[in-house]
Short mmCIF file of C-alpha atoms in Angstrom, two decimals:
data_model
loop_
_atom_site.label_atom_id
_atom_site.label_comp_id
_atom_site.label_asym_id
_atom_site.label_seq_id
_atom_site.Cartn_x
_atom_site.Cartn_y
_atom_site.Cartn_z
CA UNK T 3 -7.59 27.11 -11.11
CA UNK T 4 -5.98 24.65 -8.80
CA UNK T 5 -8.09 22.57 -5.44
CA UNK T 6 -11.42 21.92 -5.91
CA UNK T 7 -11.88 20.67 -9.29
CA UNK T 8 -13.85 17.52 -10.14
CA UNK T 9 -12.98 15.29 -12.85
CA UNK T 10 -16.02 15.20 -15.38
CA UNK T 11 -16.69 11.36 -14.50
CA UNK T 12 -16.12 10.76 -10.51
CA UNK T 13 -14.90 7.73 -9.48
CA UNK T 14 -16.35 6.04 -6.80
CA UNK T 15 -16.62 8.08 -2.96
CA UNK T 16 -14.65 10.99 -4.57
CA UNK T 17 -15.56 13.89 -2.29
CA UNK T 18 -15.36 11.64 0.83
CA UNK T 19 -11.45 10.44 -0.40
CA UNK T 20 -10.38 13.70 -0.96
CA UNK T 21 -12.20 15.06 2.70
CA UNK T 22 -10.37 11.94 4.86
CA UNK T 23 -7.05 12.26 2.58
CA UNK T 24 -6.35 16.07 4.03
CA UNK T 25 -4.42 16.62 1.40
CA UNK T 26 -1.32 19.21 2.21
CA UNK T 27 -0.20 21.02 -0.51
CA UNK T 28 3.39 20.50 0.04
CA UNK T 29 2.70 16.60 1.22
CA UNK T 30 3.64 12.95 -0.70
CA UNK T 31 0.70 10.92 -1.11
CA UNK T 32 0.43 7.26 -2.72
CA UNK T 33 -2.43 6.11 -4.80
CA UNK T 34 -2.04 2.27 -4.97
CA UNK T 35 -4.87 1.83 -7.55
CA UNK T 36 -4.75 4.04 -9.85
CA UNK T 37 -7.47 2.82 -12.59
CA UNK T 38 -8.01 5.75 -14.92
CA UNK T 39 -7.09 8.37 -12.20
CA UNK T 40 -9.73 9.58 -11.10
CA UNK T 41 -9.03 9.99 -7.52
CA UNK T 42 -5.24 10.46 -8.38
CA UNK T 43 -6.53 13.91 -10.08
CA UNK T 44 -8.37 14.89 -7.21
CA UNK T 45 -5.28 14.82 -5.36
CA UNK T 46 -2.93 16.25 -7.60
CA UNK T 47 -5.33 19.37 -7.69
CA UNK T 48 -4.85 20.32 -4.42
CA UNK T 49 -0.61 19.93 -4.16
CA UNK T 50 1.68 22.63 -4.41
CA UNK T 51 4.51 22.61 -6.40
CA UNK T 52 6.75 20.53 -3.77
CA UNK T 53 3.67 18.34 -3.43
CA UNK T 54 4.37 14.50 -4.67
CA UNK T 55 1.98 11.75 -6.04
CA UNK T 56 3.11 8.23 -6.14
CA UNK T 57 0.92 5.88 -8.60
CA UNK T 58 1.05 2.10 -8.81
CA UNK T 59 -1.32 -0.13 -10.52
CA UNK T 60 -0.95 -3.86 -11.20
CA UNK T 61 -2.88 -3.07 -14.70
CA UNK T 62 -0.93 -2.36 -17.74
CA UNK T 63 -3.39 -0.37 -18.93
CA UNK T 64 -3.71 1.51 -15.93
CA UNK T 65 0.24 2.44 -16.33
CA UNK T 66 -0.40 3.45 -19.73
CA UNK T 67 -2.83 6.19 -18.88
CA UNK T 68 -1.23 7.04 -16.48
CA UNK T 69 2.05 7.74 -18.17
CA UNK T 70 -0.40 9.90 -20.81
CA UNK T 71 -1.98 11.88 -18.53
CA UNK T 72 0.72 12.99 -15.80
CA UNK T 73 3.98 11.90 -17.80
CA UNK T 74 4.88 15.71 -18.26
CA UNK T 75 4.22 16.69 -14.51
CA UNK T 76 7.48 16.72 -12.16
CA UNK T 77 5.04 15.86 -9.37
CA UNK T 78 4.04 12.52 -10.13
CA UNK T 79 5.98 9.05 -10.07
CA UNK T 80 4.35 5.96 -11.81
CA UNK T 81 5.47 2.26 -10.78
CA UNK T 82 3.80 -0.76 -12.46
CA UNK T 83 2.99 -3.52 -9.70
CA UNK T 84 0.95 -4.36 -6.66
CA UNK T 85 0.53 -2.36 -3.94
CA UNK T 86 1.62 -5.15 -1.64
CA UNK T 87 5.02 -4.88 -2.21
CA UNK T 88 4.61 -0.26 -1.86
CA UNK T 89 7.35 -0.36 0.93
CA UNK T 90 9.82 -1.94 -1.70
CA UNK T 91 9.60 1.26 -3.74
CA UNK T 92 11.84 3.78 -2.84
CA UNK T 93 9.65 6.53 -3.32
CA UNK T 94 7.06 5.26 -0.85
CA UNK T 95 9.51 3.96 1.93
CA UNK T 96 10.97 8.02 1.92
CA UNK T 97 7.50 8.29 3.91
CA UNK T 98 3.99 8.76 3.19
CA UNK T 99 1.61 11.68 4.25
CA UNK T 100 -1.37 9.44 2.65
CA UNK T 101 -2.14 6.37 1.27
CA UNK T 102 -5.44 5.26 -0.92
CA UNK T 103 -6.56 1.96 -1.92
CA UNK T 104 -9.47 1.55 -4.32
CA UNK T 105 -10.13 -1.78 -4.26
CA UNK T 106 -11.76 -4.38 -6.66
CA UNK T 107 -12.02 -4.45 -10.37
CA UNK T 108 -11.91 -1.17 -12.25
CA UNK T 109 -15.36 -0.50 -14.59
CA UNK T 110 -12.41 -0.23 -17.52
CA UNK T 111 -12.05 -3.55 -16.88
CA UNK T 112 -15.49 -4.71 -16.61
CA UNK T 113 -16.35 -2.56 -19.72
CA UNK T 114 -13.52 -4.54 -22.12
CA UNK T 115 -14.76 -8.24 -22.98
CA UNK T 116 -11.26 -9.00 -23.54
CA UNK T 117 -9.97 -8.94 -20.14
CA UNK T 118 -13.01 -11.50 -18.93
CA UNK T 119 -13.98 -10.21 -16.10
CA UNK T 120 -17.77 -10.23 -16.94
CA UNK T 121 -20.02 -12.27 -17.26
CA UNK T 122 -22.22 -10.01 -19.10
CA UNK T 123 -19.90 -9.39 -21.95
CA UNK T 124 -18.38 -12.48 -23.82
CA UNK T 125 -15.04 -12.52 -23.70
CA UNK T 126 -11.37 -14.84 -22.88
CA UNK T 127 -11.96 -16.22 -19.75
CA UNK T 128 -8.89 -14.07 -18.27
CA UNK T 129 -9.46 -12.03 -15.16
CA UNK T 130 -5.86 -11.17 -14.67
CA UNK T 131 -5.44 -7.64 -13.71
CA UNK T 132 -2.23 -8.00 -14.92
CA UNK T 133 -2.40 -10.25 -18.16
CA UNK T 134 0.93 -10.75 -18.45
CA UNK T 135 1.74 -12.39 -15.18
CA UNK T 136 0.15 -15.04 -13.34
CA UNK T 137 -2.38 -17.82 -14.42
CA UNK T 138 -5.77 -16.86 -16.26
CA UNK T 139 -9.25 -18.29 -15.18
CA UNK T 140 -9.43 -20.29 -17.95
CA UNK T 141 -6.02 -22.45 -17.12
CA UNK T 142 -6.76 -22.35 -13.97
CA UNK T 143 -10.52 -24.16 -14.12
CA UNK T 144 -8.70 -26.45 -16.78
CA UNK T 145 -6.35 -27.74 -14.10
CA UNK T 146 -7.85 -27.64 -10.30
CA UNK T 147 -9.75 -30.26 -8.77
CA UNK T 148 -13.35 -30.33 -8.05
CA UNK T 149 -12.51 -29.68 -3.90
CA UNK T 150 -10.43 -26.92 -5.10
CA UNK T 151 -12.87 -24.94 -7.10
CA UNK T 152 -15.39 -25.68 -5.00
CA UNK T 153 -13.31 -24.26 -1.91
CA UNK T 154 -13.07 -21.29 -4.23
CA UNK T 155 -15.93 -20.34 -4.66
CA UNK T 156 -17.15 -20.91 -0.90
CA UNK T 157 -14.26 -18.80 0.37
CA UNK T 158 -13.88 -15.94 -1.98
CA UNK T 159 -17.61 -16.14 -3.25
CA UNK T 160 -19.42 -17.53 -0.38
CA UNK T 161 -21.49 -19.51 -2.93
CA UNK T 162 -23.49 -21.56 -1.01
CA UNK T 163 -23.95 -23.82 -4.71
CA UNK T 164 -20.06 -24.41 -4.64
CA UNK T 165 -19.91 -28.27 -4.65
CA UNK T 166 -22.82 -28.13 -7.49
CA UNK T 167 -20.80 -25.45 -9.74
CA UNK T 168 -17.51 -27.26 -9.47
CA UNK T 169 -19.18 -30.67 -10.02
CA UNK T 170 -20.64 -29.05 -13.25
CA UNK T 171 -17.13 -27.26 -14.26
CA UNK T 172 -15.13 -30.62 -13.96
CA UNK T 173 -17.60 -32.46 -16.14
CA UNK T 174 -17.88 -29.79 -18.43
CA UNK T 175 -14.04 -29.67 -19.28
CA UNK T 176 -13.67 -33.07 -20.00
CA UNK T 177 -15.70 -32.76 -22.98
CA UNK T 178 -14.52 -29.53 -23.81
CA UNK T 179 -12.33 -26.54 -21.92
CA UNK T 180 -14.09 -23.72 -20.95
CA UNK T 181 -12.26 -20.92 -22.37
CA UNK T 182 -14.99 -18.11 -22.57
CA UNK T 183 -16.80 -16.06 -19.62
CA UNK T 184 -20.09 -16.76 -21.06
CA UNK T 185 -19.20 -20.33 -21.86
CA UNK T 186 -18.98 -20.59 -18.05
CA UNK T 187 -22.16 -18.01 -16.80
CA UNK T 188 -24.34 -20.27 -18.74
CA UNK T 189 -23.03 -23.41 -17.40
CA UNK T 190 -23.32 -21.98 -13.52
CA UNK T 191 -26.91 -20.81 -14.74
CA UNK T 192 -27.90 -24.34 -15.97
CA UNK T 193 -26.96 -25.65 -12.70
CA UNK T 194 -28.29 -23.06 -9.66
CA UNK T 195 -31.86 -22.87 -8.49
CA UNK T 196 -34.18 -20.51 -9.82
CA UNK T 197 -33.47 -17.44 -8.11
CA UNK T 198 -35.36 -14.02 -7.96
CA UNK T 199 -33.79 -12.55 -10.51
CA UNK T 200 -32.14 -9.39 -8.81
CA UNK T 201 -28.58 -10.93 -9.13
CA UNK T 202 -27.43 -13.11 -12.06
CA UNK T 203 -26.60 -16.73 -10.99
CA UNK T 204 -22.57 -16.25 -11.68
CA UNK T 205 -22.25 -13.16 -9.97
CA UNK T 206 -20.28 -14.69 -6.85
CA UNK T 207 -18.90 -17.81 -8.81
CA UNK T 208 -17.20 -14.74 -10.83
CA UNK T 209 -15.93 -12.61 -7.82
CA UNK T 210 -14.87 -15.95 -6.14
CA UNK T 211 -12.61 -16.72 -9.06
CA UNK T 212 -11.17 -13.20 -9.77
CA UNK T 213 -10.23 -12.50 -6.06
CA UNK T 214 -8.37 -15.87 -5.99
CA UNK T 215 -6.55 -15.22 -9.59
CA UNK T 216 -5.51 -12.10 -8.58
CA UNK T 217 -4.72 -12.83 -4.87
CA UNK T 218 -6.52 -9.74 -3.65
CA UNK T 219 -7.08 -10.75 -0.33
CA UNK T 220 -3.33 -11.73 0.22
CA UNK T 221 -2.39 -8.12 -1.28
CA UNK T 222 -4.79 -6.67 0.90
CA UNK T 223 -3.30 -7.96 3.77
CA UNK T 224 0.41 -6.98 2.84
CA UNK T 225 -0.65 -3.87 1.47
CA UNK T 226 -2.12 -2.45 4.15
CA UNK T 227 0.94 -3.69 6.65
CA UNK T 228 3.09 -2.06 4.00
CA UNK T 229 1.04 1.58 4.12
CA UNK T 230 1.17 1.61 8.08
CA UNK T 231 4.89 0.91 8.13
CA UNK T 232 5.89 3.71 5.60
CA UNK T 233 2.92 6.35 7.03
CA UNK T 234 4.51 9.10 8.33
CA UNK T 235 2.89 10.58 12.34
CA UNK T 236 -0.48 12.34 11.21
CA UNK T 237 -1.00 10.25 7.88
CA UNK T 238 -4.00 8.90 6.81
CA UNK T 239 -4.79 5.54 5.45
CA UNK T 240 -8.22 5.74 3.08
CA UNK T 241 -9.71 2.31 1.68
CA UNK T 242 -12.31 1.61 -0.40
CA UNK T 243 -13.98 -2.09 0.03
CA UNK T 244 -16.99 -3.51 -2.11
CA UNK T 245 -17.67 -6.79 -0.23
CA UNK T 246 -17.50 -8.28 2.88
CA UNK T 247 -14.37 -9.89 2.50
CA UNK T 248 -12.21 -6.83 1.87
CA UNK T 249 -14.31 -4.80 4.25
CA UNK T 250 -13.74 -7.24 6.64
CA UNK T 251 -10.23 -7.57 6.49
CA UNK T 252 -9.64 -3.57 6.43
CA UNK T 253 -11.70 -3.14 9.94
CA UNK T 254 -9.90 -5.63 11.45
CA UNK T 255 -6.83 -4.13 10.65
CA UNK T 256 -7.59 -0.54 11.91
CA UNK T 257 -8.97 -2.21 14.61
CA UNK T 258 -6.16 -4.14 15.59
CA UNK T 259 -3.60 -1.13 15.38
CA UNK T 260 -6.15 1.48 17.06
CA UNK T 261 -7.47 -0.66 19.64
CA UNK T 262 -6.34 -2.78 22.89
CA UNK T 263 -7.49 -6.40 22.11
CA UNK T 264 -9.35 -7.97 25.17
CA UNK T 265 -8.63 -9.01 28.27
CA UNK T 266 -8.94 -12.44 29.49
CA UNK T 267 -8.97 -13.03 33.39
CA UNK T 268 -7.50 -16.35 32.94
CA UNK T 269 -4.48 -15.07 30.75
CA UNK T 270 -1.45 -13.49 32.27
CA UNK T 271 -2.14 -9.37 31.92
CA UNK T 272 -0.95 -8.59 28.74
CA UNK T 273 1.99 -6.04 27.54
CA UNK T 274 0.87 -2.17 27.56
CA UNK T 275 -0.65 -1.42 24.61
CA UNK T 276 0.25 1.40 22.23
CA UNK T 277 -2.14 2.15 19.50
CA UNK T 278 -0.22 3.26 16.45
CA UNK T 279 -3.64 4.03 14.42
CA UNK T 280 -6.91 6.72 15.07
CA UNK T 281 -9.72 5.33 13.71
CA UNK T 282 -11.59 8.99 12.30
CA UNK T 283 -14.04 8.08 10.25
CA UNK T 284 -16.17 4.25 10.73
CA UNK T 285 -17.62 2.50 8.11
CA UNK T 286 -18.81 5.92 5.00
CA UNK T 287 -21.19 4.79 2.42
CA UNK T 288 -21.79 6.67 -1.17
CA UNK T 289 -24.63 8.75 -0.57
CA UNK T 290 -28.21 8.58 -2.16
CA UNK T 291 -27.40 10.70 -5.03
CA UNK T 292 -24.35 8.97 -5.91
CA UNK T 293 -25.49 5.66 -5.73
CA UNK T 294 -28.75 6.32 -8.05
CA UNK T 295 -25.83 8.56 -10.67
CA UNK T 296 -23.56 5.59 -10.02
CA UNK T 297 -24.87 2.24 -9.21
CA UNK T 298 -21.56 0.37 -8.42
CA UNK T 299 -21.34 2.95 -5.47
CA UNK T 300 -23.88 1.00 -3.84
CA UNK T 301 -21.69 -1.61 -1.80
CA UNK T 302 -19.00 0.64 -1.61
CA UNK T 303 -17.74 1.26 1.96
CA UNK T 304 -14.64 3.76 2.98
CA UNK T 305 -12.54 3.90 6.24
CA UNK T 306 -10.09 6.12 7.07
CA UNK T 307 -7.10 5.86 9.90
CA UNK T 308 -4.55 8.17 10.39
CA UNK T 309 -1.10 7.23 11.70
CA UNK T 310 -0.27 8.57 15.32
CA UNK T 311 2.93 9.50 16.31
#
């Protein structure tokens, strides 16, 4: 039986994605990453036969399961890529009655060594969502100056040992390249202060790096310009952030479309302002229950707009 069905392993915030989506049975709704589909399934439970789902995911193994698990169902379109460039896809600029990003790194990635995105697992020092495009960690450590990293790190990590890290990294490589995660977690661990244990010593020198390989800030930012220009009047907008950064960026943006910026008594009155986004839902956190079934839920933080007309 069709609507309410949960898949057996819930990806993060499920029930309160599938409440702010408002799914209509007959709507077309974009999931922009799709991971293993959790959420995607959610959706695709509660459209009617002239419903449509639109995936995209950067990850080739994303695609791939995606392709096995809805290939056969006339409902659902699947585009490799970022969802930066959504309004470039056909399917998405015919208009939108939803659009959800879940953002970060997926715990399939975290979980496979291989794609080097933890440091608790040993593994090619990678972090490319998409391994076939781009540069990995690894040549990218081998190449950038000491400012650079260290910039890096501060920026995208807010690692307040970024000058130390990168100081270690550059001397590091000239005796040998760093070419394995825990190659570089134990060389970041040699160098930081002795902490209080709750976090591991890499932890931000790790995020700093992946958001900057991956340029998830940067697709953030287009992504979400992208979603509000193909939204159709009475679409929502649902986001999923798990650090400042992203969080930041994503209440900004509502913020900017749903509210008048302002006024300055010294600046000439500014042009009437016409908010083209309803801010319905604030900052929604995983609840207790989730977070202790779930720990990743933790620092998870969803906002919802919808589009006015």
């Amino acid at each position: 039986m069709r609507g309410t069905t949960q898949p057996s392993h819930l990806p993060v915030m499920w029930a309160q994605v599938m409440d702010g989506l408002q799914v209509r049975r007959d709507g077309r709704y974009l999931d922009g990453t799709f991971g293993r589909g959790g959420h995607a399934r959610g959706v695709l439970d509660r459209l009617g036969p002239d419903g449509r789902l639109l995936v995209m995911d950067k990850d080739p193994e994303a695609i791939a399961t995606a392709h096995a698990l809805f290939g056969a169902d006339g409902r659902v379109v699947v585009r490799r890529g970022s969802f930066a460039g959504l309004a470039q896809w056909d399917e998405a600029a015919a208009g939108l009655d939803g659009v959800l990003f879940d953002l970060g790194v997926s715990s399939p990635q975290l979980d496979v060594a291989e794609r080097g995105f933890s440091f608790g697992k040993d593994g090619p020092l990678d972090m490319r969502m998409d391994p076939e495009s781009g540069e990995s960690a690894a040549a990218w450590l081998a190449r950038a100056d000491e400012r650079e990293i260290a910039d890096v790190l501060w920026t995208y990590g807010e690692e307040k040992m970024s000058r130390r890290i990168a100081r270690a990294i550059v001397a590091r490589r000239a005796e040998a390249p760093l070419e394995r995660t825990a190659q570089l977690a134990e060389l970041i661990a040699s160098v930081m202060p002795r902490g209080d244990g709750k976090i591991h010593p890499a932890t931000r020198s790790f995020q700093a790096i992946r958001i900057f390989i991956n340029r998830e800030l940067d697709d953030l930012e287009a992504g979400l310009d992208a979603a509000l220009s193909v939204l159709r009047p009475g679409g929502r907008l649902a986001v999923i952030s798990f650090h400042s950064l992203e969080d930041r960026i994503v209440k900004q943006f509502i913020a900017r479309h749903a509210k008048a910026p302002p006024g300055n008594r010294r600046m000439p009155a500014p042009e009437a302002f016409s908010p083209t986004l309803l801010d319905v839902s604030g900052a929604l956190r995983a609840t207790a229950q989730e977070v202790a079934d779930n720990p990743r839920a933790r620092s998870a933080v969803l906002r919802v707009a919808e589009k006015l007309p």
